[in-house]
XYZ file of C-alpha atoms in Angstrom:
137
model
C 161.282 -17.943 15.710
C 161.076 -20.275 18.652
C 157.529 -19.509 19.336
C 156.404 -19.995 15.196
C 157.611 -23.512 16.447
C 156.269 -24.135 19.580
C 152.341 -22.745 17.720
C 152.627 -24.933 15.249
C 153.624 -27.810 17.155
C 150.564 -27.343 19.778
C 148.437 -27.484 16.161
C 150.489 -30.702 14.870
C 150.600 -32.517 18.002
C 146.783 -32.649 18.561
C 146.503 -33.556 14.957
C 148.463 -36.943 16.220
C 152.563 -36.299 15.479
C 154.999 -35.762 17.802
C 156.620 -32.560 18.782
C 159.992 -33.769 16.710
C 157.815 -34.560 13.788
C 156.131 -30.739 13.657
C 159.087 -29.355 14.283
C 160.561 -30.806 11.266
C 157.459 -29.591 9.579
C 157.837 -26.281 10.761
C 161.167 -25.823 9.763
C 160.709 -27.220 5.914
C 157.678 -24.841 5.615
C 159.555 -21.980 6.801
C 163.295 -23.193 5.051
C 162.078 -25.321 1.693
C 165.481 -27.686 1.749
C 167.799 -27.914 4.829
C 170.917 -30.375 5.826
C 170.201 -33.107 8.295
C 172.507 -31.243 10.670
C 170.556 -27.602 9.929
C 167.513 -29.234 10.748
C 168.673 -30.628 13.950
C 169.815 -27.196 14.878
C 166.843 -25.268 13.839
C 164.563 -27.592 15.910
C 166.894 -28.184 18.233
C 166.518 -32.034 18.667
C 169.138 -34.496 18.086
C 170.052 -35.908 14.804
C 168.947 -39.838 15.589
C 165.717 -38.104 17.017
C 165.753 -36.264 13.659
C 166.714 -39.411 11.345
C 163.972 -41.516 13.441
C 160.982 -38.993 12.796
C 161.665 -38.293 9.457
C 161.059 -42.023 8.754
C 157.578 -41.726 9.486
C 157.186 -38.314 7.496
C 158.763 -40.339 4.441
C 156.095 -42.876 4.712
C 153.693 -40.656 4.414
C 154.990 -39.098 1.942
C 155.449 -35.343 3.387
C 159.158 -35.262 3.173
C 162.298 -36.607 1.029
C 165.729 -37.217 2.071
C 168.575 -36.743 -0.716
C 172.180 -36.768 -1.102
C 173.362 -33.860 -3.640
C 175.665 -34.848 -6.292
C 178.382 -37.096 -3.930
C 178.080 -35.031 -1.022
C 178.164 -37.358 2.632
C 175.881 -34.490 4.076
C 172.219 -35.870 3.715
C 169.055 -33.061 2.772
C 165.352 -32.690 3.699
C 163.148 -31.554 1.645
C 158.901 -30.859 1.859
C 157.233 -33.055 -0.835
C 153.890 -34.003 0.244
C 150.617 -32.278 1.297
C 150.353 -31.927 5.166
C 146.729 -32.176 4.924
C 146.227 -35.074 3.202
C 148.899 -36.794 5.323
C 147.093 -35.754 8.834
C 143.410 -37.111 7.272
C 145.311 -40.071 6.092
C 146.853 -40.742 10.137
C 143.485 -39.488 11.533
C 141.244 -41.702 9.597
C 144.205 -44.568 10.124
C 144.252 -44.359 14.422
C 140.075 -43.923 14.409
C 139.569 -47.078 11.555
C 141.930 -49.145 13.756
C 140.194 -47.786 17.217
C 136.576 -49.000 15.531
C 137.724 -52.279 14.441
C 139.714 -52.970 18.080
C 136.434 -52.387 19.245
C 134.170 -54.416 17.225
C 136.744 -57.430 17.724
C 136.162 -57.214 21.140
C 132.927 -56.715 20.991
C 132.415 -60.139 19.553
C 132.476 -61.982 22.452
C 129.972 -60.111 24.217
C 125.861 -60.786 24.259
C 122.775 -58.815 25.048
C 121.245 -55.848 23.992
C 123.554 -53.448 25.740
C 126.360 -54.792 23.112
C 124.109 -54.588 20.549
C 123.567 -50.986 20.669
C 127.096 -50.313 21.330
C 127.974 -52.342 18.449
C 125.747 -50.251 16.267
C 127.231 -47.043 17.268
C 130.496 -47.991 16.677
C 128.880 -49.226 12.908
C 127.405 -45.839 12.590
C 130.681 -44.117 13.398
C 132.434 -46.588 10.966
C 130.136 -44.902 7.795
C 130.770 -41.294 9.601
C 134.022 -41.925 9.221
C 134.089 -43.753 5.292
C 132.175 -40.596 4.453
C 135.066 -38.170 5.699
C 137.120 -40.302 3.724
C 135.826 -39.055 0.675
C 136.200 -35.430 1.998
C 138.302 -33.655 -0.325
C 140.863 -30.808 0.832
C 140.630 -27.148 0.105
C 143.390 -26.214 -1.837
């Protein structure tokens, strides 16, 4: 089971998460609904390192955390679609990578700026157009 794990997380982490975060992943695909603490053992990372990753995953709207009935023990459940969550992150860290760069652009001059600047512009409607990319279902 390890190595269902460690293949998906090679695929996650190049998509931009963490190894925690497609571990998680992994183990909701796989398990549907699990504890806090039967996550942390089925990935095999800490609960904080758990608690912290699953912050991110609830922003984005992949997973939910829950409390059944008046139970202390916390659950983890798979609520979101992993694909539109990775184009979401993608398109995020390249959008904020184009503007950096046309910001610092700015203060340069000449024609070697120039073109670089309208490269970067021509990446920027690349990238507007993948936007609008929808996902196989």
């Amino acid at each position: 089971m390890e190595k269902v794990y460690e293949i998906f997380g090679n695929l996650v982490s190049t998509l931009g998460y963490s190894r925690v975060h497609a571990s998680i992943l992994a183990s909701l695909f796989i398990h549907k609904k699990l504890s806090l603490k039967e996550l942390s053992e089925k990935t095999k990372y800490s609960l904080p390192s758990i608690s912290l990753s699953l912050d991110l995953l609830e922003l984005l709207g992949l997973v939910r955390r829950y409390r059944k009935d008046k139970s202390k023990e916390v659950y983890v459940e798979l609520e979101g679609d992993l694909l539109l969550a990775l184009k979401k992150v993608v398109l995020m860290k390249i959008n904020r990578g184009i503007k950096i760069a046309i910001e610092e652009l700015k203060s340069e001059n000449g024609k070697d700026a120039k073109k670089i600047e309208s490269e970067i512009l021509r990446l920027k409607k690349y990238v507007d157009a993948l936007n609008k990319v929808k996902i196989p279902e």
